[in-house]
Short mmCIF file of C-alpha atoms and ligand atoms in Angstrom, two decimals:
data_model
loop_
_atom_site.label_atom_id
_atom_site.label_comp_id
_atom_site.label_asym_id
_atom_site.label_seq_id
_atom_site.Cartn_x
_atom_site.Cartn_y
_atom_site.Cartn_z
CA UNK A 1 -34.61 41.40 -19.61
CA UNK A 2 -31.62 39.14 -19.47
CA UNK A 3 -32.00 35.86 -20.18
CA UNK A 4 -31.22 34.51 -17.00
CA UNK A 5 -33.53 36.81 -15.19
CA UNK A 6 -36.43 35.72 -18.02
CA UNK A 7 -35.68 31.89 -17.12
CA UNK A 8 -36.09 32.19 -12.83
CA UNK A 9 -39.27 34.31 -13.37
CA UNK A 10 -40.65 31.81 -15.62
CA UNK A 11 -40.99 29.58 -13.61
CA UNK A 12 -44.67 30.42 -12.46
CA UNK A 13 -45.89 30.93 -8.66
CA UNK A 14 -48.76 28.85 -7.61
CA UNK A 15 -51.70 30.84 -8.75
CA UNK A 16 -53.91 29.14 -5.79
CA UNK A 17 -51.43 29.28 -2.97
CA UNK A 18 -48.67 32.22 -3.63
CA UNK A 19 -46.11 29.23 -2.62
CA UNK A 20 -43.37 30.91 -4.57
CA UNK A 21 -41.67 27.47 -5.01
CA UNK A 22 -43.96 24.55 -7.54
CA UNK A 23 -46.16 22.32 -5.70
CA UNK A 24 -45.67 19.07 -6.29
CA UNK A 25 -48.96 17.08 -7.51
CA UNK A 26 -48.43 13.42 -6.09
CA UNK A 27 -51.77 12.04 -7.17
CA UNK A 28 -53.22 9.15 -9.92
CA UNK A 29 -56.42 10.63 -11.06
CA UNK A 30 -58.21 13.86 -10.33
CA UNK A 31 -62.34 14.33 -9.09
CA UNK A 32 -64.76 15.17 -12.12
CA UNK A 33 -67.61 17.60 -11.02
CA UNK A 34 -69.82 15.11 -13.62
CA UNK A 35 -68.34 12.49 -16.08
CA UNK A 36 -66.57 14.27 -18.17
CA UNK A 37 -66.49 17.75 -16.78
CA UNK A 38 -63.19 18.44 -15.08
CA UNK A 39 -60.63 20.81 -14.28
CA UNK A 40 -59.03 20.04 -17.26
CA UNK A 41 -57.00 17.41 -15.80
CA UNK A 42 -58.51 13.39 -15.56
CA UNK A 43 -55.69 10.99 -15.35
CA UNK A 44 -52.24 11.20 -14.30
CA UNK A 45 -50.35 9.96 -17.06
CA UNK A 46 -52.34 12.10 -19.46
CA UNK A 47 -51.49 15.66 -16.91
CA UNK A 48 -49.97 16.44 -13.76
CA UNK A 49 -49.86 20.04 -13.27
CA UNK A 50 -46.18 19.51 -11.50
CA UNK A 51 -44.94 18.01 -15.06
CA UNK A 52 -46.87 20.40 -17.16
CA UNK A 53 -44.69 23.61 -15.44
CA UNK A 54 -41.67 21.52 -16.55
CA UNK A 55 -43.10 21.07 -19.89
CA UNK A 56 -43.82 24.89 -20.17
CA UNK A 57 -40.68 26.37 -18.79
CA UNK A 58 -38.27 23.56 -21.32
CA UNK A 59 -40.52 24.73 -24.15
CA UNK A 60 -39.96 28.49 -23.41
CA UNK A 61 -35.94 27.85 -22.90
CA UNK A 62 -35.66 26.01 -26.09
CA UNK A 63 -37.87 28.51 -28.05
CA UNK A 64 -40.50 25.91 -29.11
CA UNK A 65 -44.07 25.61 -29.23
CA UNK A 66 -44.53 22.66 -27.11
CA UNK A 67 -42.41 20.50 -24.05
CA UNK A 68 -43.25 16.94 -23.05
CA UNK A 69 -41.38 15.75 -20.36
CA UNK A 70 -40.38 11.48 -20.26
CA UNK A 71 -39.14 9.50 -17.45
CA UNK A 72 -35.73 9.26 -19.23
CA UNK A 73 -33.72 10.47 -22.25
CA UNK A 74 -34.26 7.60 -23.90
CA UNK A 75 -37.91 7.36 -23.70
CA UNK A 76 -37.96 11.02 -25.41
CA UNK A 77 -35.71 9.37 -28.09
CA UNK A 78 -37.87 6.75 -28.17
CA UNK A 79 -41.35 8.82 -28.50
CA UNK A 80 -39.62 10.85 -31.86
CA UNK A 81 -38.61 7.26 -33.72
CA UNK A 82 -42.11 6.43 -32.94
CA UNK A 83 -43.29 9.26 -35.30
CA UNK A 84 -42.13 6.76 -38.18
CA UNK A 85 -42.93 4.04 -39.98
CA UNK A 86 -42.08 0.88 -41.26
CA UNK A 87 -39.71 1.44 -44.61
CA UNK A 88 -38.47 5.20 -43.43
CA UNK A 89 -34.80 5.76 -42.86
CA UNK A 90 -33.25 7.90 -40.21
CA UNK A 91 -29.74 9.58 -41.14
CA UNK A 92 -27.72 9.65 -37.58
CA UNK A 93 -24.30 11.61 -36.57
CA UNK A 94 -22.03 8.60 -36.71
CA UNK A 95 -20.43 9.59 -33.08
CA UNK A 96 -24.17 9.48 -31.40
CA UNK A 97 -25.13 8.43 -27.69
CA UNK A 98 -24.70 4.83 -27.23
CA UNK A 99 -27.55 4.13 -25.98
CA UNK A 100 -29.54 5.76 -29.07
CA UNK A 101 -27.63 3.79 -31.35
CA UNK A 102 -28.83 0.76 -29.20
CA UNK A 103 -32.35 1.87 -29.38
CA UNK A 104 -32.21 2.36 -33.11
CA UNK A 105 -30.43 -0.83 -34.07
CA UNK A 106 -31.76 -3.47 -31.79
CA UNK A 107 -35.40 -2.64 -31.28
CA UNK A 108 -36.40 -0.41 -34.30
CA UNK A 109 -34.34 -2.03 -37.16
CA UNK A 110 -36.31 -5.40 -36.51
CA UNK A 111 -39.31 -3.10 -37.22
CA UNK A 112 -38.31 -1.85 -40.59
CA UNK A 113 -36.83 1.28 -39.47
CA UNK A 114 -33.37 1.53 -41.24
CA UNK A 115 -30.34 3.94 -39.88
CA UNK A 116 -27.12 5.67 -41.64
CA UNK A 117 -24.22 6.68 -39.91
CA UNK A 118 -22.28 9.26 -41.24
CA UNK A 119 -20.18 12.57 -40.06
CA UNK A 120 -22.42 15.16 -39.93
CA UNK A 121 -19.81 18.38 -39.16
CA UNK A 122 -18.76 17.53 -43.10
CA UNK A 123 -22.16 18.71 -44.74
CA UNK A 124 -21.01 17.03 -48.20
CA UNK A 125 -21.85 13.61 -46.01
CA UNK A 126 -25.30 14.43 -45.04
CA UNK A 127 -26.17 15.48 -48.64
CA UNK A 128 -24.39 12.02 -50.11
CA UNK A 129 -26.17 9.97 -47.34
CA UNK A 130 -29.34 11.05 -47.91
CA UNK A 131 -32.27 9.20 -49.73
CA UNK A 132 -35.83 9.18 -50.75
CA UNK A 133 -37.12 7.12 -48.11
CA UNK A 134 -34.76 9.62 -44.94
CA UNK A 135 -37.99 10.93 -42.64
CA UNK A 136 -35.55 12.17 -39.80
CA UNK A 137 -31.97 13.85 -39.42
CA UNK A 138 -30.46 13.12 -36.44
CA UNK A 139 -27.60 14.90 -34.57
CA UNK A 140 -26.02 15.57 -31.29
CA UNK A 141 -23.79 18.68 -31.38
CA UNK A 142 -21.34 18.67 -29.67
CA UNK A 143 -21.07 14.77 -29.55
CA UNK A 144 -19.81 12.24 -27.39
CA UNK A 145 -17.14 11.97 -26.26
CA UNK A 146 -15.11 13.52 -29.43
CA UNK A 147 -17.00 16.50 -29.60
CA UNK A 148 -17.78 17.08 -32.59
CA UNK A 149 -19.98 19.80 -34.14
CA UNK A 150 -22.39 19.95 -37.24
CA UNK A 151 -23.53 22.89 -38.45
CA UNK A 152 -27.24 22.85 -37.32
CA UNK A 153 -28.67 25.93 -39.31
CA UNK A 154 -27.18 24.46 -42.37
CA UNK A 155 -28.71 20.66 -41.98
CA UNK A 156 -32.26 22.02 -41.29
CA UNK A 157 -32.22 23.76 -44.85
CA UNK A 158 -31.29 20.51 -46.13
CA UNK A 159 -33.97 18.84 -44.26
CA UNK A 160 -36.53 21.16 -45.23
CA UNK A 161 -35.11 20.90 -48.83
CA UNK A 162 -35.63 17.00 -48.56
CA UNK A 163 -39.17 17.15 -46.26
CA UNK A 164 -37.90 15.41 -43.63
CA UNK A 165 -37.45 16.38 -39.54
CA UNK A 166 -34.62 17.74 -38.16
CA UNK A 167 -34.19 16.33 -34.70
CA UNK A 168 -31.37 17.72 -32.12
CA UNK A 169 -29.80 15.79 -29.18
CA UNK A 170 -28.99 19.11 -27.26
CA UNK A 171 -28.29 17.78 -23.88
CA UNK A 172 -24.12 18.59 -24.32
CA UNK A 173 -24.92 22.05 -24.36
CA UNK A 174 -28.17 22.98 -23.17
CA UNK A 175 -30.74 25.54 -24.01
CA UNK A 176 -28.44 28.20 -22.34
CA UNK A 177 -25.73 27.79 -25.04
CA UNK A 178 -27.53 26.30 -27.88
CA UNK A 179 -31.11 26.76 -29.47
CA UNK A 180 -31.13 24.42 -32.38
CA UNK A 181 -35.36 25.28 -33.17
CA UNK A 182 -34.31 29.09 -33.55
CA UNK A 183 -31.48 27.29 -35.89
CA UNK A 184 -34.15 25.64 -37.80
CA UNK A 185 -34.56 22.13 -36.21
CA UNK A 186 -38.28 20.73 -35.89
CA UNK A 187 -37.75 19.10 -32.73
CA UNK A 188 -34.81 19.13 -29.12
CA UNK A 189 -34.65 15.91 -26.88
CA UNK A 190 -32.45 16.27 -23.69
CA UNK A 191 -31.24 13.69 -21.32
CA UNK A 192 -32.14 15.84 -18.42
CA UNK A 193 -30.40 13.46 -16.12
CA UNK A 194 -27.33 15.85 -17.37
CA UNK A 195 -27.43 19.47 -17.43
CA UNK A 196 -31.01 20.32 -16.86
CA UNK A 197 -31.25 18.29 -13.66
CA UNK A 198 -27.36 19.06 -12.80
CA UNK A 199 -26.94 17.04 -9.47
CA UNK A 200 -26.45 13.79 -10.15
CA UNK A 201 -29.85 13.21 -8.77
CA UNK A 202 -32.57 11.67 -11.44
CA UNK A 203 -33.08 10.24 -14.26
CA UNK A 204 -35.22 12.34 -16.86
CA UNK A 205 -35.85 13.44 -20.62
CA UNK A 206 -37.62 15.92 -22.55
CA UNK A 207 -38.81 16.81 -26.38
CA UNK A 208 -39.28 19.99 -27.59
CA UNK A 209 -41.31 20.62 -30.75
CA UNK A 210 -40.83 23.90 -33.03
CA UNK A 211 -44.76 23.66 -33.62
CA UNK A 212 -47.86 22.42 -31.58
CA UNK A 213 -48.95 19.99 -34.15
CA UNK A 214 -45.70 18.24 -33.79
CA UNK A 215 -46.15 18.54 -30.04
CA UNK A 216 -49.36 17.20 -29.93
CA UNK A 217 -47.90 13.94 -31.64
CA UNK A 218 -45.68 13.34 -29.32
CA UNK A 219 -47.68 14.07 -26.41
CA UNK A 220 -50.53 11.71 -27.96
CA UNK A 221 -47.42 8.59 -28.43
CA UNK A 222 -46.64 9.37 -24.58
CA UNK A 223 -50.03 8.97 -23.36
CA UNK A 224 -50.06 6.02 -25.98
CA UNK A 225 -47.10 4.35 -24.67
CA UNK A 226 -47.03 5.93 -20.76
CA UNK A 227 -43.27 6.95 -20.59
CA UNK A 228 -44.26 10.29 -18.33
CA UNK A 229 -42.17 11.81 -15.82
CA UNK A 230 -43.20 11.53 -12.21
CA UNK A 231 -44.01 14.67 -10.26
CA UNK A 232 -41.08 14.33 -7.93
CA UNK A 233 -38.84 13.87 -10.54
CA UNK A 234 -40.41 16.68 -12.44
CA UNK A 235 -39.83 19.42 -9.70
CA UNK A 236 -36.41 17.77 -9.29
CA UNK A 237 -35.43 19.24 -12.95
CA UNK A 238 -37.60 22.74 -12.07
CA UNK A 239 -34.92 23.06 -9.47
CA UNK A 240 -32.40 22.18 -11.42
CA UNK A 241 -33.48 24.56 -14.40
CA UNK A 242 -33.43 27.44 -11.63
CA UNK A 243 -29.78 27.41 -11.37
CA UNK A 244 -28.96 26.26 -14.79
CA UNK A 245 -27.25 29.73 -15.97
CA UNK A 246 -25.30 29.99 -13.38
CA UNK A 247 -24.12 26.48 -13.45
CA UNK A 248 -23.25 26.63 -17.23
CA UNK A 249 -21.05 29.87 -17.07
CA UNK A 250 -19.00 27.90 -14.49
CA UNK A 251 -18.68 24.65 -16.20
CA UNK A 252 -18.08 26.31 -19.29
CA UNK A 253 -15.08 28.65 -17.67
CA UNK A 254 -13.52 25.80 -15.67
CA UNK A 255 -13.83 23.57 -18.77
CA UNK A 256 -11.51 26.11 -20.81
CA UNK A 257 -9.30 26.42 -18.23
CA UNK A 258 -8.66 22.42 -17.94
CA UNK A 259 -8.68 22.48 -21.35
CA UNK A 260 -5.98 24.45 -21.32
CA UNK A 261 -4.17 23.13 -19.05
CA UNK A 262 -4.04 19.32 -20.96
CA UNK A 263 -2.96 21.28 -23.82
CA UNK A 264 0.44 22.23 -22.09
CA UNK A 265 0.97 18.79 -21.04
CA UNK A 266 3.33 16.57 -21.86
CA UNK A 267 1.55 13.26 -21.38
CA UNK A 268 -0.98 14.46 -23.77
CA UNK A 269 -1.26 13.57 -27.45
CA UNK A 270 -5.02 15.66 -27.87
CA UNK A 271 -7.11 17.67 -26.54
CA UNK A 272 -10.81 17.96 -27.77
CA UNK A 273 -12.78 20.87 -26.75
CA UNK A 274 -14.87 23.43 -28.99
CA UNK A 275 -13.62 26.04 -27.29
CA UNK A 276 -9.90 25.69 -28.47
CA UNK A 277 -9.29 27.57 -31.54
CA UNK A 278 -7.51 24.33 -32.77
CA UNK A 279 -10.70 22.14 -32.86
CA UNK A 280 -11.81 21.32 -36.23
CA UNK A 281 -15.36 22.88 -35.64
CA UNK A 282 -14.58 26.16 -33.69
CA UNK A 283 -15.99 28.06 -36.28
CA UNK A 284 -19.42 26.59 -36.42
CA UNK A 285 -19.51 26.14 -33.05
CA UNK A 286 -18.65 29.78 -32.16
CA UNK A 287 -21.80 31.10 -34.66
CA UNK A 288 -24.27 28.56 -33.29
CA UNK A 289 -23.43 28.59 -29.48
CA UNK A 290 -23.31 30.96 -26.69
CA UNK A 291 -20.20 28.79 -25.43
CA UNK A 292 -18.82 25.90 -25.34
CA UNK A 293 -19.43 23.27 -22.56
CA UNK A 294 -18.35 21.30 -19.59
CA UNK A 295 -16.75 18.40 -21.43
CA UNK A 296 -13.62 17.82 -22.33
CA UNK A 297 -11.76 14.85 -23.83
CA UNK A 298 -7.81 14.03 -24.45
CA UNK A 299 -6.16 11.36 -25.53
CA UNK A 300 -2.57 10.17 -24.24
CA UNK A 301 0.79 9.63 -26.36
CA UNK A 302 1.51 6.25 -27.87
CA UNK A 303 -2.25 5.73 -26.95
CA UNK A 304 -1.96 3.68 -23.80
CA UNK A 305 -4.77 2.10 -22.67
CA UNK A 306 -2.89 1.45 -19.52
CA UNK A 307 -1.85 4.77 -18.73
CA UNK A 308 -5.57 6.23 -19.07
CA UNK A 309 -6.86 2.84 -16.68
CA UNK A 310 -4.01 4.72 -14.41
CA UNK A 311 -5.00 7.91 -14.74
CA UNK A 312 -9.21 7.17 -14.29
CA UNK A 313 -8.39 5.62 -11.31
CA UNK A 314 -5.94 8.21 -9.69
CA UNK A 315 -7.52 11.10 -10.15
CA UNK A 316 -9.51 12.17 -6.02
CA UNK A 317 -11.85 15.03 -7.47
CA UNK A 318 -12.96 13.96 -10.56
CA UNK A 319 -14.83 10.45 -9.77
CA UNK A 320 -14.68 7.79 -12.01
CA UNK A 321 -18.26 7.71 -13.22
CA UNK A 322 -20.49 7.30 -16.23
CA UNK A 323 -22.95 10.16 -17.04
CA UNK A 324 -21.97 14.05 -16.76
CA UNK A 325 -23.37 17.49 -16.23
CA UNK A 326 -23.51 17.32 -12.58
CA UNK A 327 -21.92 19.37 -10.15
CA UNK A 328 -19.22 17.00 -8.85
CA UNK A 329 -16.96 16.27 -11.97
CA UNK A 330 -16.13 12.84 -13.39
CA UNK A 331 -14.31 11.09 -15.73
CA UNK A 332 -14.53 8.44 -18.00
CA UNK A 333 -13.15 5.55 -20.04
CA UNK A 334 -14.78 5.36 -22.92
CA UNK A 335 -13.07 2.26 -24.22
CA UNK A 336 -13.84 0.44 -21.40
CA UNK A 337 -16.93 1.70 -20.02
CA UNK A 338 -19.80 3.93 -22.26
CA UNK A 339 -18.03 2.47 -25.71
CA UNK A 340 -17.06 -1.14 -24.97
CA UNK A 341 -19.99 -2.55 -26.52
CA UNK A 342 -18.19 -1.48 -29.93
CA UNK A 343 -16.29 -3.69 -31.88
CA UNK A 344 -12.19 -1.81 -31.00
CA UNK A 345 -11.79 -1.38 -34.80
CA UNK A 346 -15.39 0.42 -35.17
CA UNK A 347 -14.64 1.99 -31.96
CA UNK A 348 -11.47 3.69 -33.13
CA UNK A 349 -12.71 4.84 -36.61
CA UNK A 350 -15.30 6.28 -34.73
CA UNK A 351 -12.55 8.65 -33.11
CA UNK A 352 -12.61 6.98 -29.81
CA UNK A 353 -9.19 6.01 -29.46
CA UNK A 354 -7.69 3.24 -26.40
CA UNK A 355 -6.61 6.15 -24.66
CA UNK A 356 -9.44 8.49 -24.45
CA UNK A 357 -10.41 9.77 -21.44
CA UNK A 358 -13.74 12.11 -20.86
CA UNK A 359 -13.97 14.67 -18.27
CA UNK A 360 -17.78 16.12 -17.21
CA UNK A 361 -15.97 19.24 -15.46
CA UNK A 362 -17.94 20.03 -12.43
CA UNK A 363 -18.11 22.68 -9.72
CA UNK A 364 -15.53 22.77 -7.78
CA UNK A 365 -12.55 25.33 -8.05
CA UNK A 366 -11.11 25.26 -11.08
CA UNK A 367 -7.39 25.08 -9.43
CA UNK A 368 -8.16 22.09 -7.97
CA UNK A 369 -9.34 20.67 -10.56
CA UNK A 370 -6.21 21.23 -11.97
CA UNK A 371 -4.34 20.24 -9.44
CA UNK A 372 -5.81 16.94 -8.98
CA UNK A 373 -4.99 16.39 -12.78
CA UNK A 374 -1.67 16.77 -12.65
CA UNK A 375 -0.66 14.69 -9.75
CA UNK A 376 -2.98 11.71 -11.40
CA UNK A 377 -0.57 12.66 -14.49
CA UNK A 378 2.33 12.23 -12.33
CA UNK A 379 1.21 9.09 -10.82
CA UNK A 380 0.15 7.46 -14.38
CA UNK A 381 2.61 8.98 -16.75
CA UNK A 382 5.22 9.76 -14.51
CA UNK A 383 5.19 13.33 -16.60
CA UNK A 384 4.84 16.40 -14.64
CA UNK A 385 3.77 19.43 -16.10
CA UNK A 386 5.23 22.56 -17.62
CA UNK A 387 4.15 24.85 -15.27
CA UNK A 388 4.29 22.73 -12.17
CA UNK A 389 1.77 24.12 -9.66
CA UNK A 390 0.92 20.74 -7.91
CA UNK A 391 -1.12 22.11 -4.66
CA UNK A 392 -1.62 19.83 -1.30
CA UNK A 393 -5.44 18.69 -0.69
C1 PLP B 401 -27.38 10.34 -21.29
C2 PLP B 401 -27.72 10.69 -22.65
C3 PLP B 401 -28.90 10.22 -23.26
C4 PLP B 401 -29.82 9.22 -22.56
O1 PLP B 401 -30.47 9.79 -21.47
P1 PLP B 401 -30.97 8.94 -20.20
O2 PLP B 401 -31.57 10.00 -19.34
O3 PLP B 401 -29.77 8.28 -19.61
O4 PLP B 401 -31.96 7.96 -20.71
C5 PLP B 401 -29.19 10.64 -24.53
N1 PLP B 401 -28.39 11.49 -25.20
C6 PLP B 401 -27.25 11.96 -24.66
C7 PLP B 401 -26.40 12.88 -25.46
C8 PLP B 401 -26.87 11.59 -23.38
O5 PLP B 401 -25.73 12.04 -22.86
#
């Protein structure tokens, strides 16, 4: 079976009602026959049976043993730091999620968690950073917004070398391209506000574990700390999942072909994008994924900052918008709106130049996609194209 077909038939029919699509469970607390003999549900937070089809079906797509699902990528984050300690040291890709690097520095440094930074798609870095007291690798491959890769099989060896967890950001690529627990990693999170979900509709997150022991500590911090996903929200993602395939193949395809396209032109210094044969990390990112994405980045000559605040704000199709993976595509300034809570200088060693500009690449025709590119181009830059093919809306 393909893998597509194996994902929509996964996704189980209500064994009490035949409705073919997932009821959704809105209830608090569920009727014991005596205390403490149930249907094997008693609370809500605990189990929902609308959350725990979620929680099966992410499991099964990311080739793990268990799925709890959070009520947003950061709570997932959140629920792995807490499988720490005081005095244990996490080593993070230097280019991760801002938000993460929020959650790790702000709330969990001040409890005795300590963090590295380094480059993780130069292996020599991971081996140099790590020490005695590292309990958890963390990476996000690719990552945001440069796009970088790390090669995933080869960091779990080194984190089973060193007894420490492998943990894998995979919500750039998705379980569709990408299986990092087949590659060796102990546990996935997901912002499935992104892919999974896909319309710009929710806010959710997941964990994967490779093994139910690890599953059943996460599962026992959520019920600890309550950050479940509501049932609503839960079938939101199911629905999303259903189409996810589908969806991928097309951002993926459109995203090469705008790729492309920014190569050609002459407004652009950059172009970063896995997919190009001239990014740093095709290699890896050729053996460990099935493609290659829906975002792509570019930078502009001389690095103006005020030629990418023009373009951002000239382009009709692609709205100016944080977050990604949706079907309407967006763009973003990094500088000035996910980044801008990092010092310029840290900002730019980091990759993320003044000019940067992030596309999510959405649904719509790849042509006009194009199209509405270049006459944002024109309008910024001034620069037309190579292969003018400007088309009226
Ligand atoms: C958005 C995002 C998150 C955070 O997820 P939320 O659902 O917004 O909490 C984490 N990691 C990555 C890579 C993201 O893009």
């Amino acid at each position: 079976m393909s893998s597509a077909t194996e994902l929509i038939h996964s996704i189980p029919v209500d064994p009490l009602t035949g409705a073919i699509s997932v009821p959704i469970y809105q209830t608090s607390t569920y009727v014991q026959d005596a205390p403490g003999v149930n249907k094997g549900y008693d609370y809500a937070r605990s189990n929902n049976p609308t959350r725990g089809v979620l929680e099966q079906l992410i499991a099964e797509l990311e080739k793990g043993e268990m799925g709890i699902a959070f009520g947003s990528g950061l709570a997932a984050i959140d629920a792995v730091v807490k499988l720490l300690k005081s005095g244990d040291e996490i080593l993070a890709v230097d280019d991760i999620y801002g938000g993460a690097f929020r959650l790790f520095g702000s709330i969990y440094e001040k409890f005795g968690i300590t963090v590295t930074y380094t480059d993780t798609s130069n292996i020599e870095n991971v081996f140099n950073a790590l020490s005695s007291n590292t309990k958890l690798i963390w990476l996000e491959s690719p990552t945001n917004p440069t796009l970088k890769i790390s090669d995933i099989e080869a960091i779990a060896r080194i984190a089973k070398a060193q007894g420490c967890l492998l943990c894998v950001d995979n919500t750039f690529a998705s379980p569709v391209l990408q299986q990092p627990i087949a590659l060796g990693a102990d546990i996935v999170v997901h912002s499935a506000t992104k892919y999974l979900g896909g319309h710009s509709d929710l806010i959710a997150g997941l964990v994967v574990t490779k093994t139910k022991e690890l599953g059943e500590k996460i599962k026992y911090i959520q019920n600890a700390c309550g950050a479940i996903l509501a049932p609503f929200d839960s079938w939101l993602v199911i629905r999303g999942i259903e189409t996810l395939h589908l969806r991928i193949k097309q951002h993926c395809a459109s995203a090469l072909e705008v790729a492309r396209f920014l190569e050609t032109h002459p407004a652009v210094e950059k172009v970063f994008y896995p997919g190009l044969a001239t990014h740093p990390n095709h290699t890896v990112a050729k053996k460990q994924s099935k493609g290659f994405g829906g975002i792509v980045s570019f930078t502009l000559k001389n690095d103006s900052e005020e030629a990418a605040v023009q373009l951002v704000t000239q382009t009709r199709l692609f709205k100016l918008a944080e977050s990604l993976g949706g079907i309407k595509s967006l763009v973003s300034h990094p500088a000035n709106m996910t980044h801008k809570s990092i010092p310029a200088a840290k900002r730019r060693a980091a990759g993320v130049a003044d000019s940067l500009i992030r596309l999510s690449v959405g649904l719509e025709d790849a042509e006009d996609l194009v199209a509405d590119l270049e006459q944002a181009f024109e309008k910024a830059t001034g620069a037309k194209s190579k292969q003018s093919t400007v088309l009226s809306y």
